[in-house]
XYZ file of C-alpha atoms in Angstrom:
587
model
C 136.888 57.354 65.715
C 139.591 58.571 63.114
C 139.339 62.559 62.220
C 137.820 62.107 58.779
C 140.359 63.952 56.903
C 143.032 60.921 57.738
C 143.715 59.594 55.476
C 143.759 55.194 56.297
C 143.737 52.650 54.271
C 142.523 48.636 55.194
C 145.544 46.295 56.041
C 143.945 42.320 56.389
C 145.917 39.359 57.336
C 145.881 35.990 56.609
C 143.726 34.170 56.809
C 146.183 31.656 59.128
C 145.503 28.062 58.305
C 146.913 24.994 59.956
C 148.358 21.643 57.293
C 144.581 20.340 57.653
C 143.097 23.940 56.205
C 141.187 24.373 59.393
C 141.666 28.339 60.793
C 143.035 28.967 63.575
C 142.035 31.231 67.003
C 144.571 34.483 67.336
C 144.537 37.887 67.196
C 146.746 40.459 65.656
C 147.888 42.961 68.631
C 148.672 46.771 66.822
C 151.151 49.689 68.726
C 152.333 52.743 66.519
C 155.864 54.690 67.529
C 154.488 57.429 69.162
C 151.729 59.896 69.824
C 150.467 62.832 67.195
C 147.806 65.144 67.090
C 145.686 65.656 64.264
C 146.550 69.749 63.789
C 143.161 70.550 62.128
C 141.160 69.068 64.676
C 143.676 69.215 68.313
C 142.387 65.330 68.028
C 145.663 63.436 69.380
C 146.073 60.254 69.076
C 147.978 58.030 70.753
C 149.486 54.717 71.190
C 147.983 51.874 72.722
C 148.450 48.008 72.394
C 145.465 47.284 70.551
C 144.359 43.744 69.452
C 141.908 42.431 66.879
C 140.938 38.710 66.888
C 141.629 36.885 64.296
C 137.853 36.169 62.630
C 135.799 31.898 62.566
C 137.793 32.574 59.093
C 141.560 33.210 60.673
C 140.997 37.028 59.489
C 142.007 39.655 60.657
C 141.443 43.875 59.312
C 142.701 47.153 60.009
C 141.947 50.078 59.375
C 145.100 53.006 59.486
C 146.509 56.044 58.307
C 148.848 56.583 56.348
C 152.160 56.390 57.677
C 154.022 59.558 55.493
C 151.195 61.605 55.732
C 150.744 65.286 56.175
C 148.151 66.780 59.073
C 150.515 65.553 61.763
C 152.000 67.520 64.340
C 153.975 66.491 68.133
C 151.970 68.975 70.063
C 153.864 71.834 70.067
C 153.321 72.798 66.276
C 156.406 70.332 64.366
C 155.186 68.612 61.598
C 155.242 64.463 62.404
C 155.279 62.636 60.223
C 156.849 58.290 59.380
C 156.287 56.974 62.611
C 156.364 52.870 62.403
C 153.451 50.206 63.848
C 154.293 47.483 64.768
C 152.253 43.559 64.782
C 151.779 41.338 66.355
C 150.516 38.151 66.189
C 149.369 35.501 67.835
C 147.785 31.778 67.380
C 146.826 29.624 69.785
C 147.445 31.467 72.944
C 151.190 31.706 71.300
C 153.142 34.872 70.209
C 153.870 33.953 66.250
C 155.518 36.883 63.986
C 156.016 39.932 65.213
C 156.892 42.996 62.573
C 157.460 47.043 62.930
C 156.718 48.925 59.576
C 156.367 51.569 58.020
C 152.924 51.809 55.927
C 153.103 54.881 53.033
C 150.622 55.993 50.778
C 152.380 54.540 47.760
C 150.291 51.475 48.838
C 146.827 52.825 48.528
C 144.625 51.100 46.562
C 140.853 50.912 47.313
C 140.608 47.526 47.724
C 143.370 48.268 50.676
C 146.522 46.463 51.325
C 147.342 43.169 52.335
C 149.556 42.117 55.086
C 151.667 38.264 55.264
C 153.352 38.396 58.180
C 155.859 35.072 58.469
C 157.849 34.269 61.175
C 161.830 34.612 60.043
C 164.238 31.515 60.119
C 164.840 31.244 63.746
C 161.806 30.199 65.336
C 160.803 27.715 62.529
C 163.615 26.253 63.819
C 163.577 25.951 67.186
C 159.847 25.216 66.541
C 160.638 21.933 64.410
C 159.267 22.706 60.904
C 162.158 22.104 58.712
C 165.179 23.116 58.766
C 166.752 27.483 58.453
C 167.480 26.841 55.078
C 164.058 25.796 54.686
C 162.375 28.962 56.367
C 160.648 31.350 54.925
C 162.036 35.016 54.175
C 161.540 37.451 57.986
C 158.012 39.218 57.894
C 157.029 41.907 56.284
C 155.754 41.884 53.302
C 152.077 43.285 52.086
C 150.369 44.057 48.468
C 147.383 45.328 47.560
C 144.079 43.218 48.008
C 143.504 41.606 45.202
C 147.043 40.676 43.772
C 148.551 37.528 43.527
C 151.759 36.698 43.527
C 154.748 37.448 44.561
C 155.746 40.382 42.195
C 152.760 41.848 43.394
C 153.973 42.145 46.713
C 155.939 44.672 48.683
C 158.321 44.957 50.804
C 156.967 47.184 53.741
C 159.702 49.721 55.314
C 162.006 47.265 58.116
C 162.993 49.299 61.041
C 165.563 47.566 62.625
C 163.487 48.073 66.203
C 164.842 44.846 67.489
C 163.527 41.316 66.619
C 160.552 40.167 64.635
C 159.420 37.376 67.115
C 160.396 36.328 70.873
C 163.639 34.541 71.894
C 163.283 30.988 71.094
C 163.875 28.522 74.735
C 165.896 25.462 74.873
C 165.788 26.074 78.951
C 162.439 25.238 80.759
C 161.081 28.157 82.968
C 161.825 26.555 86.160
C 165.171 25.726 85.070
C 166.014 28.991 84.129
C 164.422 30.864 87.665
C 166.377 28.830 88.812
C 169.585 29.512 87.242
C 169.446 32.899 87.574
C 169.217 34.282 84.186
C 167.561 37.493 82.797
C 166.951 39.129 79.274
C 167.882 42.773 78.454
C 166.548 42.526 75.663
C 165.580 40.236 73.170
C 167.056 38.402 70.029
C 168.918 35.807 71.610
C 168.214 31.717 71.889
C 168.797 30.617 75.042
C 169.710 27.368 73.770
C 171.878 25.154 76.533
C 170.807 23.642 78.983
C 170.814 25.254 83.133
C 172.335 22.291 83.908
C 175.654 21.981 81.397
C 178.314 21.721 82.720
C 182.528 23.027 82.020
C 182.946 19.449 81.826
C 180.936 19.019 78.377
C 183.177 21.297 76.877
C 184.561 25.078 76.468
C 181.443 27.270 77.450
C 179.473 28.184 74.381
C 178.960 32.447 73.901
C 176.902 33.884 76.512
C 174.056 35.265 73.467
C 173.909 39.812 72.978
C 171.370 41.150 75.385
C 171.643 37.418 78.184
C 173.371 38.323 81.353
C 173.434 36.334 84.749
C 172.036 38.011 87.639
C 174.386 37.999 90.141
C 176.728 39.805 86.984
C 177.488 43.605 87.951
C 177.370 46.194 85.172
C 179.740 49.170 86.253
C 178.671 51.607 83.166
C 175.865 53.116 83.071
C 172.768 50.462 81.118
C 170.836 52.453 78.364
C 167.928 51.654 76.254
C 166.670 52.234 73.271
C 167.192 55.533 71.887
C 165.650 58.646 72.239
C 164.988 57.337 68.133
C 163.797 53.925 68.610
C 162.396 53.740 72.405
C 163.094 50.532 74.120
C 160.986 48.341 76.265
C 163.231 46.351 79.614
C 160.544 43.166 80.657
C 161.795 41.485 83.260
C 160.031 38.235 82.934
C 158.005 36.015 85.907
C 156.066 32.516 86.103
C 153.357 31.878 87.618
C 155.245 28.879 88.421
C 155.569 28.643 91.405
C 152.965 30.391 92.678
C 149.200 30.062 90.938
C 146.585 27.694 92.514
C 147.319 25.147 89.750
C 151.214 24.606 89.775
C 153.615 22.725 90.595
C 155.490 23.464 93.549
C 155.658 26.733 95.556
C 158.836 28.589 95.221
C 159.797 32.430 93.904
C 158.495 32.779 90.413
C 158.307 36.751 89.350
C 160.713 38.605 88.038
C 161.806 41.745 89.938
C 163.900 45.578 89.831
C 165.290 45.582 93.835
C 167.405 48.729 93.948
C 169.758 49.557 96.925
C 170.283 52.564 98.631
C 172.733 53.439 101.625
C 172.848 57.366 100.932
C 170.806 59.800 102.905
C 169.471 62.327 101.101
C 171.656 65.113 100.110
C 170.032 67.813 96.964
C 167.804 65.600 95.656
C 170.447 62.782 95.804
C 169.143 59.214 97.197
C 166.343 58.874 96.089
C 166.853 55.064 93.342
C 164.004 55.862 91.084
C 164.190 58.924 89.242
C 161.465 59.965 86.691
C 162.386 62.947 84.054
C 159.020 64.629 82.798
C 161.153 65.616 79.674
C 157.754 67.545 78.361
C 155.247 69.815 80.578
C 152.471 67.898 79.601
C 154.957 64.505 79.700
C 153.088 62.057 81.823
C 155.358 59.185 84.165
C 153.482 57.067 85.238
C 153.401 53.899 86.934
C 150.470 50.967 85.432
C 148.678 48.186 86.554
C 147.451 46.361 84.067
C 145.300 42.934 84.691
C 143.383 40.046 82.775
C 139.070 41.715 83.526
C 137.001 37.499 83.062
C 133.972 37.442 81.343
C 132.205 39.359 83.364
C 134.049 40.707 85.990
C 131.340 40.265 88.358
C 128.373 39.419 88.867
C 126.155 41.150 86.266
C 128.685 44.030 85.610
C 130.126 45.233 82.829
C 131.626 48.521 81.054
C 128.960 49.727 79.779
C 131.346 52.050 77.151
C 132.979 49.430 75.748
C 130.775 47.012 72.897
C 132.489 43.692 74.918
C 134.135 42.753 77.827
C 138.396 43.220 77.092
C 140.155 39.246 77.229
C 143.476 41.283 77.529
C 144.753 43.452 79.583
C 143.591 46.609 80.062
C 144.605 49.544 82.392
C 143.270 49.363 86.384
C 145.109 51.441 88.422
C 147.338 54.572 87.109
C 149.914 56.172 90.021
C 151.914 59.211 88.699
C 153.049 62.962 88.422
C 152.090 65.779 85.428
C 152.349 69.361 84.650
C 149.964 71.197 82.218
C 146.713 69.903 80.988
C 147.322 67.934 77.794
C 145.129 69.316 75.152
C 145.488 73.317 75.465
C 147.911 74.107 77.707
C 147.994 77.870 76.896
C 145.159 78.578 78.956
C 145.760 79.370 83.197
C 141.782 77.194 84.012
C 142.903 73.694 82.424
C 146.640 73.602 84.185
C 144.579 74.314 86.711
C 142.589 70.610 87.424
C 146.119 69.575 86.443
C 150.434 70.248 87.978
C 148.975 67.232 90.585
C 150.559 63.756 91.374
C 147.653 61.852 91.195
C 145.876 57.939 91.002
C 143.025 57.170 89.605
C 141.204 53.435 88.880
C 138.792 53.449 85.770
C 135.072 54.652 86.183
C 132.198 51.548 85.018
C 132.662 52.544 81.168
C 136.408 51.330 81.878
C 137.909 54.841 82.120
C 140.579 56.059 84.208
C 139.299 58.948 86.352
C 141.287 60.646 88.738
C 140.547 59.728 92.661
C 143.010 60.989 94.836
C 145.437 64.141 93.913
C 148.219 66.461 95.173
C 149.339 69.729 93.738
C 152.825 70.083 93.177
C 151.063 73.842 91.671
C 149.377 76.532 93.264
C 146.443 76.419 93.587
C 145.910 80.165 91.977
C 148.711 81.623 89.510
C 149.915 77.502 88.283
C 153.310 77.486 89.193
C 154.961 74.649 90.612
C 155.495 74.967 94.315
C 153.354 75.781 97.099
C 153.544 76.362 100.595
C 150.267 74.837 101.466
C 149.203 71.735 98.603
C 145.493 70.547 98.202
C 144.782 66.738 98.879
C 141.870 66.099 97.331
C 139.611 63.647 96.219
C 136.781 62.763 93.072
C 134.709 60.412 92.284
C 135.087 59.097 96.491
C 133.953 58.647 99.604
C 136.854 58.564 101.661
C 135.991 56.876 104.429
C 137.497 55.517 107.980
C 137.190 52.049 108.573
C 136.861 51.253 112.383
C 138.162 48.027 113.431
C 138.778 46.565 117.046
C 142.278 49.147 117.819
C 138.760 52.452 117.757
C 140.654 53.063 114.445
C 139.345 57.488 113.903
C 140.167 60.754 112.499
C 142.129 62.937 113.735
C 143.098 66.720 112.933
C 145.817 67.159 115.327
C 148.193 70.124 116.497
C 149.247 71.793 119.435
C 147.466 73.943 122.007
C 148.857 77.989 120.707
C 147.102 76.419 117.882
C 143.145 76.440 116.203
C 142.480 73.451 115.146
C 140.210 73.992 111.873
C 137.811 72.275 109.593
C 136.941 74.611 106.702
C 133.795 74.152 104.006
C 134.887 76.085 100.748
C 134.467 76.921 97.658
C 138.196 75.824 96.849
C 141.419 75.453 97.958
C 142.778 78.320 100.572
C 141.415 80.783 102.943
C 140.368 83.333 100.222
C 136.356 81.766 100.494
C 135.322 80.404 103.554
C 131.673 79.275 104.234
C 132.052 78.172 107.778
C 134.593 76.479 109.888
C 134.464 74.167 112.889
C 136.886 74.777 114.879
C 138.692 74.350 118.749
C 139.635 77.253 119.752
C 143.418 77.820 121.655
C 143.618 76.503 124.676
C 140.732 75.904 126.909
C 139.648 74.040 123.394
C 136.341 75.454 123.245
C 134.067 73.975 120.355
C 133.122 77.027 117.444
C 130.652 77.156 114.718
C 132.598 79.773 112.460
C 130.378 82.037 109.798
C 131.407 84.195 106.367
C 129.768 86.241 104.497
C 130.978 86.027 100.969
C 133.940 88.202 100.220
C 135.322 86.033 103.321
C 135.448 87.677 106.947
C 134.640 86.407 110.029
C 130.804 87.515 111.119
C 130.936 85.377 114.246
C 130.279 82.080 116.289
C 126.507 81.326 116.564
C 127.293 77.797 117.933
C 129.183 77.352 120.780
C 129.750 74.774 122.955
C 132.362 74.745 126.616
C 134.865 72.074 126.588
C 134.614 73.455 130.747
C 131.262 73.604 131.655
C 129.654 71.886 128.376
C 127.517 74.679 127.871
C 126.520 75.282 124.616
C 126.081 79.464 123.950
C 123.798 80.480 120.938
C 124.098 83.549 119.595
C 127.597 84.429 119.715
C 129.983 86.258 122.387
C 128.397 89.121 121.975
C 124.662 88.471 121.284
C 124.473 89.079 117.887
C 123.639 86.043 115.559
C 120.073 85.642 115.030
C 119.751 82.795 117.977
C 117.900 79.861 117.866
C 115.065 78.975 115.884
C 112.683 75.696 116.543
C 109.900 74.202 114.171
C 107.937 71.270 114.678
C 105.632 70.263 113.589
C 103.488 67.137 115.172
C 101.825 67.728 118.607
C 104.307 67.080 121.428
C 106.714 69.557 122.523
C 109.330 71.649 120.222
C 111.541 72.175 122.922
C 111.382 70.196 126.153
C 113.892 70.288 129.857
C 113.443 66.969 132.012
C 114.422 67.736 135.128
C 116.468 64.573 136.721
C 117.774 66.488 139.965
C 115.177 65.185 142.559
C 115.384 68.677 144.176
C 115.561 71.954 143.232
C 115.902 71.259 139.766
C 115.872 73.491 137.381
C 114.882 74.132 133.417
C 115.048 77.722 131.786
C 116.552 80.371 133.260
C 116.230 84.175 130.866
C 118.855 86.669 133.274
C 118.124 90.341 131.620
C 120.587 92.871 132.090
C 121.103 94.131 135.382
C 117.577 96.891 136.781
C 116.324 95.525 132.706
C 113.075 94.578 134.760
C 110.873 95.607 131.675
C 113.092 92.545 129.580
C 110.869 90.183 127.851
C 111.437 86.515 129.197
C 108.841 85.007 127.208
C 105.984 86.358 124.608
C 104.077 84.492 122.596
C 101.939 85.368 118.802
C 99.858 84.463 117.003
C 100.762 83.890 112.651
C 98.834 87.775 111.561
C 99.575 89.448 114.494
C 101.054 92.615 115.010
C 101.290 93.009 118.449
C 102.163 90.668 120.981
C 99.225 88.655 122.741
C 100.747 87.533 125.653
C 104.323 88.525 127.432
C 106.074 87.881 130.754
C 108.815 90.055 132.405
C 111.596 89.645 133.820
C 110.381 90.899 136.659
C 107.838 88.321 135.913
C 104.407 90.421 134.928
C 102.335 88.393 132.905
C 100.835 90.897 129.808
C 98.169 89.694 127.900
C 96.328 91.575 124.536
C 94.716 90.487 121.349
C 97.188 91.090 118.885
C 95.801 93.258 117.235
C 96.718 96.376 120.282
C 98.362 96.871 122.951
C 98.101 94.637 125.416
C 95.452 95.940 127.802
C 95.157 93.391 130.831
C 98.487 92.712 133.070
C 98.488 90.931 136.646
C 102.120 91.312 139.019
C 103.406 91.580 141.747
C 101.983 94.919 144.013
C 103.442 94.483 146.855
C 105.028 91.178 149.441
C 102.242 88.775 149.283
C 99.889 90.991 147.170
C 99.243 90.341 143.688
C 97.846 93.312 141.680
C 96.135 93.574 138.781
C 94.955 97.175 136.827
C 91.300 95.429 135.609
C 88.322 93.519 137.198
C 89.575 89.516 137.880
C 85.571 87.008 136.872
C 85.368 83.833 138.567
C 83.606 81.149 136.999
C 80.755 80.093 139.098
C 82.196 76.809 140.584
C 80.368 73.633 142.572
C 82.013 74.256 146.484
C 85.107 73.529 146.183
C 87.477 71.592 148.940
C 88.705 72.895 152.350
C 91.860 74.150 151.829
C 94.558 72.427 154.569
C 95.695 75.747 154.996
C 93.922 79.385 154.274
C 91.225 79.693 151.822
C 88.932 79.490 148.330
C 87.327 82.694 147.470
C 84.922 81.650 144.623
C 81.625 82.699 142.832
C 78.816 79.736 142.859
C 75.040 80.901 141.043
C 75.499 83.632 140.749
C 76.960 85.081 144.627
C 80.781 86.175 145.312
C 82.457 83.691 147.904
C 84.732 82.285 150.493
C 85.397 79.052 152.247
C 87.244 78.856 155.562
C 90.051 75.930 156.394
C 87.417 75.073 158.453
C 84.937 73.884 155.485
C 82.688 76.807 157.129
C 81.183 78.467 153.278
C 80.288 82.548 153.662
C 78.437 83.901 150.823
C 80.346 87.673 150.561
C 78.204 89.044 148.027
C 75.181 87.750 146.674
C 73.901 87.449 143.540
């Protein structure tokens, strides 16, 4: 919505009816000539083609600001007044009239302003609606709403911005394309048939602004001026390519730019977009018609109705400073990019891919390492029959990194996935919040495939495995037929008491069970020092510093080699390899 302080008036047009009184279906499209800023609030009022449909009675109602009121600036602090509006009236799908005018405050009225918009004489004649002498004057007469009679009308100040109507066409679209006629600007009527020959008499003078396709222009071509910008339109037709078209031929208008010059001192480019203001945007815009609905069960939730006229579906271009407040560095750091934008679900354009042209810290143009960013986007690599890949490439003298950081540049990494130079081993590097490298707690050796946890010096925290369930937390499955190995714990040379395996229970102050590097097993209750152990006493001897408890059991089976010592009914007994049971100590 416009700020409340802006003075506006209601502009009405119509009703537009035919000779029998039936209202015409159509629309009025209003476009202002220049962007402007309402200084009191900083609101940017930017021009765009705003279509307003005619109602059921053939009327249109617009609310427009007066063009001579103070309070607007050009965005750089300079006062701006005297912009213009262009109204384009379309009836039954064809443009009927167009007029460019100013809307001065002297037309202010409680009932608003009524504009009588009529085609000029040339258009009426071309449509066969009477002679030029009988045609009305050019469009653009306004009167205060409710006033009657010609004397109540005030001619809207016309702006010499080009014709009010498109050129009348006496040549079919297909013949015009085949004849190679291109309109540069508007205002000329092509009335001669494309098949007319020189034998029928001298060729008529070529209408101004119409050039044959093959003509060479030896001078610079300027369209419009700073005061009155103009648009170059290259017309196309669907006659050669639509599904219902009568035939198939090239009916697309083009601009073809030939190039021979190699790049030298910035020469060699075919299109040069000069951004005259640090906040200016030079964008390539794609517009399309949305069907209703434009996809099943979908809509732009921010729009009251589906758009029925061309809307922007893609925006590609570059700009530098922030539009709203370029004095703040944090605002400018969001911009300064070549960007690609597409609409979101509301129909608002959003940057999805950007390439920074500025240093992301200082905001200055030029950077030795540019940031390429996505926004509101997932980056996907489609994999097909060619087995496409996402790659980080470089020679073996440099590491290849994938960094997870807070911002662009080397200042705030958190984790880095790296392949090292030469051996190309894979590492997970961790950094402190001040960007200092700590270690690589996880490493994979490319030659052996070995996984190292804890870093080269073992300073990392190690490996924590948590398991909530009955299955093992860690399982090693050996696949070798013989001599398969599971787990190896290696201590430093001579450190026989290094702990190899240990266990405890939540709440313990001491380890309940420990196996040291020399194989000694130690047990405790978890509250005090371990008090029971089993160890190698000498060759072929197992020792303990306390007693050995044997639970009472039945007579065991005969051992094929050696014997079995057991307790039965309180007596200590021995059964040899021949099956003889000897009582060593009675109960």
